[in-house]
Short mmCIF file of C-alpha atoms in Angstrom, two decimals:
data_model
loop_
_atom_site.label_atom_id
_atom_site.label_comp_id
_atom_site.label_asym_id
_atom_site.label_seq_id
_atom_site.Cartn_x
_atom_site.Cartn_y
_atom_site.Cartn_z
CA UNK A 16 -2.91 1.93 25.65
CA UNK A 17 -3.99 2.24 22.02
CA UNK A 18 -6.67 4.83 21.39
CA UNK A 19 -8.33 4.49 18.01
CA UNK A 20 -8.35 7.50 15.63
CA UNK A 21 -12.13 7.89 15.59
CA UNK A 22 -12.46 11.44 14.28
CA UNK A 23 -14.11 11.48 10.83
CA UNK A 24 -11.01 13.08 9.27
CA UNK A 25 -9.06 9.97 10.34
CA UNK A 26 -11.39 7.14 9.36
CA UNK A 27 -13.39 8.30 6.33
CA UNK A 28 -10.61 7.72 3.77
CA UNK A 29 -9.67 4.17 4.92
CA UNK A 30 -13.39 3.34 5.13
CA UNK A 31 -13.79 4.50 1.50
CA UNK A 32 -10.98 2.16 0.42
CA UNK A 33 -12.71 -0.75 2.15
CA UNK A 34 -16.01 0.08 0.41
CA UNK A 35 -14.37 0.43 -3.03
CA UNK A 36 -12.57 -2.90 -2.61
CA UNK A 37 -15.75 -4.57 -1.38
CA UNK A 38 -17.81 -3.28 -4.31
CA UNK A 39 -15.20 -4.50 -6.77
CA UNK A 40 -15.14 -7.89 -5.04
CA UNK A 41 -18.93 -8.12 -5.34
CA UNK A 42 -18.80 -7.25 -9.05
CA UNK A 43 -16.38 -10.16 -9.41
CA UNK A 44 -14.42 -11.28 -12.50
CA UNK A 45 -15.75 -8.49 -14.73
CA UNK A 46 -13.96 -5.89 -12.61
CA UNK A 47 -10.71 -7.85 -12.92
CA UNK A 48 -10.88 -7.92 -16.69
CA UNK A 49 -11.31 -4.15 -16.88
CA UNK A 50 -9.27 -2.94 -13.91
CA UNK A 51 -6.47 -5.37 -12.92
CA UNK A 52 -2.83 -4.39 -13.38
CA UNK A 53 -2.14 -5.96 -16.77
CA UNK A 54 1.20 -5.13 -18.37
CA UNK A 55 0.01 -5.61 -21.96
CA UNK A 56 -3.11 -3.49 -21.51
CA UNK A 57 -1.14 -0.74 -19.74
CA UNK A 58 1.33 -0.73 -22.62
CA UNK A 59 -1.64 -0.25 -24.96
CA UNK A 60 -2.78 2.85 -23.07
CA UNK A 61 -5.05 1.56 -20.28
CA UNK A 62 -3.11 3.50 -17.67
CA UNK A 63 -5.96 3.53 -15.11
CA UNK A 64 -4.91 -0.03 -14.29
CA UNK A 65 -1.86 1.29 -12.42
CA UNK A 66 -4.35 2.58 -9.81
CA UNK A 67 -7.38 0.30 -10.03
CA UNK A 68 -5.51 -3.01 -9.86
CA UNK A 69 -4.65 -2.34 -6.23
CA UNK A 70 -8.29 -2.49 -5.17
CA UNK A 71 -8.98 -5.93 -6.65
CA UNK A 72 -8.27 -9.30 -5.01
CA UNK A 73 -7.80 -12.87 -6.15
CA UNK A 74 -10.32 -14.30 -3.66
CA UNK A 75 -12.24 -13.48 -0.49
CA UNK A 76 -9.36 -14.48 1.80
CA UNK A 77 -7.03 -12.15 -0.12
CA UNK A 78 -9.62 -9.38 0.31
CA UNK A 79 -9.94 -10.07 4.06
CA UNK A 80 -6.16 -10.14 4.56
CA UNK A 81 -5.72 -6.79 2.80
CA UNK A 82 -8.65 -5.19 4.63
CA UNK A 83 -7.31 -6.46 7.97
CA UNK A 84 -3.95 -4.88 7.11
CA UNK A 85 -5.63 -1.62 6.15
CA UNK A 86 -7.63 -1.52 9.40
CA UNK A 87 -4.57 -2.40 11.49
CA UNK A 88 -2.57 0.43 9.92
CA UNK A 89 -5.49 2.80 10.49
CA UNK A 90 -5.58 1.76 14.17
CA UNK A 91 -1.81 2.27 14.52
CA UNK A 92 -1.29 5.42 12.46
CA UNK A 93 -4.64 6.87 11.35
CA UNK A 94 -4.23 9.87 13.64
CA UNK A 95 -1.42 11.17 11.44
CA UNK A 96 -3.61 11.70 8.36
CA UNK A 97 -6.50 13.82 7.20
CA UNK A 98 -8.77 12.33 4.54
CA UNK A 99 -7.47 14.23 1.49
CA UNK A 100 -3.84 13.72 2.50
CA UNK A 101 -4.43 9.98 3.09
CA UNK A 102 -6.14 9.48 -0.27
CA UNK A 103 -3.40 11.42 -2.06
CA UNK A 104 -0.71 9.31 -0.38
CA UNK A 105 -2.56 6.10 -1.36
CA UNK A 106 -2.79 7.44 -4.93
CA UNK A 107 0.98 8.10 -4.96
CA UNK A 108 1.71 4.66 -3.51
CA UNK A 109 -0.45 3.02 -6.21
CA UNK A 110 1.47 4.89 -8.91
CA UNK A 111 4.85 4.21 -7.31
CA UNK A 112 4.20 0.50 -6.80
CA UNK A 113 2.79 -0.05 -10.30
CA UNK A 114 5.53 2.02 -11.96
CA UNK A 115 8.16 -0.03 -10.15
CA UNK A 116 6.48 -3.25 -11.28
CA UNK A 117 6.17 -2.02 -14.86
CA UNK A 118 9.78 -0.94 -15.31
CA UNK A 119 11.68 -3.30 -13.00
CA UNK A 120 9.57 -6.49 -12.88
CA UNK A 121 8.87 -7.18 -16.57
CA UNK A 122 8.05 -10.84 -15.87
CA UNK A 123 5.04 -9.81 -13.75
CA UNK A 124 2.23 -9.48 -16.28
CA UNK A 125 -0.81 -9.42 -13.99
CA UNK A 126 -1.27 -8.18 -10.43
CA UNK A 127 -4.09 -7.37 -8.03
CA UNK A 128 -4.04 -6.47 -4.35
CA UNK A 129 -3.37 -3.71 -1.89
CA UNK A 130 -0.28 -5.21 -0.24
CA UNK A 131 2.23 -2.95 -2.01
CA UNK A 132 0.30 0.13 -0.90
CA UNK A 133 -0.03 -1.30 2.62
CA UNK A 134 3.74 -1.74 2.83
CA UNK A 135 4.15 1.91 1.79
CA UNK A 136 1.63 3.04 4.42
CA UNK A 137 3.48 0.94 7.00
CA UNK A 138 6.78 2.71 6.27
CA UNK A 139 5.09 6.13 6.41
CA UNK A 140 3.36 5.31 9.69
CA UNK A 141 6.68 4.22 11.20
CA UNK A 142 8.22 7.51 10.06
CA UNK A 143 5.39 9.52 11.65
CA UNK A 144 5.86 7.53 14.87
CA UNK A 145 9.55 8.44 14.81
CA UNK A 146 8.67 12.10 14.28
CA UNK A 147 6.30 11.82 17.27
CA UNK A 148 9.32 10.52 19.23
CA UNK A 149 7.92 7.00 19.63
CA UNK A 150 10.77 4.49 19.74
CA UNK A 151 8.48 1.81 18.34
CA UNK A 152 8.63 3.66 15.01
CA UNK A 153 12.25 2.57 14.57
CA UNK A 154 11.30 -1.05 15.35
CA UNK A 155 8.47 -0.94 12.80
CA UNK A 156 10.70 0.65 10.15
CA UNK A 157 13.46 -1.90 10.68
CA UNK A 158 10.91 -4.74 10.78
CA UNK A 159 9.28 -3.91 7.45
CA UNK A 160 12.66 -3.55 5.72
CA UNK A 161 13.86 -6.89 7.14
CA UNK A 162 10.61 -8.55 5.95
CA UNK A 163 10.90 -7.13 2.44
CA UNK A 164 14.59 -8.01 2.10
CA UNK A 165 13.89 -11.51 3.42
CA UNK A 166 11.21 -11.93 0.74
CA UNK A 167 13.59 -10.71 -1.95
CA UNK A 168 16.23 -13.24 -0.90
CA UNK A 169 14.13 -16.25 0.12
CA UNK A 170 10.78 -15.66 -1.60
CA UNK A 171 7.29 -15.36 -0.17
CA UNK A 172 5.49 -17.69 2.17
CA UNK A 173 3.95 -20.64 0.34
CA UNK A 174 1.15 -20.72 2.92
CA UNK A 175 0.09 -17.18 1.99
CA UNK A 176 0.24 -18.07 -1.71
CA UNK A 177 -2.15 -20.99 -1.07
CA UNK A 178 -4.51 -18.77 0.92
CA UNK A 179 -4.80 -16.11 -1.76
CA UNK A 180 -4.69 -18.65 -4.61
CA UNK A 181 -1.93 -16.72 -6.38
CA UNK A 182 1.79 -16.08 -6.34
CA UNK A 183 2.64 -13.42 -3.75
CA UNK A 184 3.94 -10.38 -5.63
CA UNK A 185 6.93 -9.68 -3.40
CA UNK A 186 8.17 -7.00 -5.79
CA UNK A 187 4.97 -5.04 -5.08
CA UNK A 188 5.96 -5.06 -1.40
CA UNK A 189 9.44 -3.80 -2.30
CA UNK A 190 8.16 -1.01 -4.55
CA UNK A 191 5.52 -0.06 -1.98
CA UNK A 192 8.23 0.37 0.66
CA UNK A 193 10.44 2.30 -1.77
CA UNK A 194 7.53 4.55 -2.77
CA UNK A 195 6.75 5.21 0.89
CA UNK A 196 10.42 6.03 1.46
CA UNK A 197 10.37 8.58 -1.38
CA UNK A 198 7.36 10.26 0.27
CA UNK A 199 9.26 10.27 3.57
CA UNK A 200 12.20 12.05 1.91
CA UNK A 201 9.75 14.65 0.61
CA UNK A 202 8.45 15.21 4.15
CA UNK A 203 12.00 15.46 5.50
CA UNK A 204 12.97 18.04 2.86
CA UNK A 205 9.81 20.02 3.57
CA UNK A 206 10.59 20.03 7.31
CA UNK A 207 14.16 21.24 6.67
CA UNK A 208 12.90 24.11 4.55
CA UNK A 209 10.55 25.20 7.35
CA UNK A 210 13.39 25.36 9.88
#
């Protein structure tokens, strides 16, 4: 039976991300003009966009989908994080996803959404499940990699693109998973040094 991670150290950070995303959604188009991932503006020095773009959404359905994903991952894996650690990991995933997009997806000029970060959190949660000796961690890890590779080969779901009123940035999912995997390697190296 699933028991929710209801200690403040487990829910405060995801709750903050929901509030930030909600406030930016309420502000509306003005926040997008100043904060969205925009390749040209980043090239001209507006580097904050590599972080802030992840907390914006194309429409309310996009916002709800990302927040549902965030809450689901909190329910599944929130017990593995403390607030500062969680926020730092999200920060690293934002940087990793945006850096991947900037250097390896030059045709993507504009991006908003948390899905790349969510894919990174998914991979990390699966890893922590595996460390906790839960066999489901391996299923989750394999599942997310199959999903991302499927998207890279066959493209994203057209139904999701219609819902969010934008092209699904499948490369963000790939770079989110890769960024999460880099963080996993860091944890593995740290564990080896302790033993």
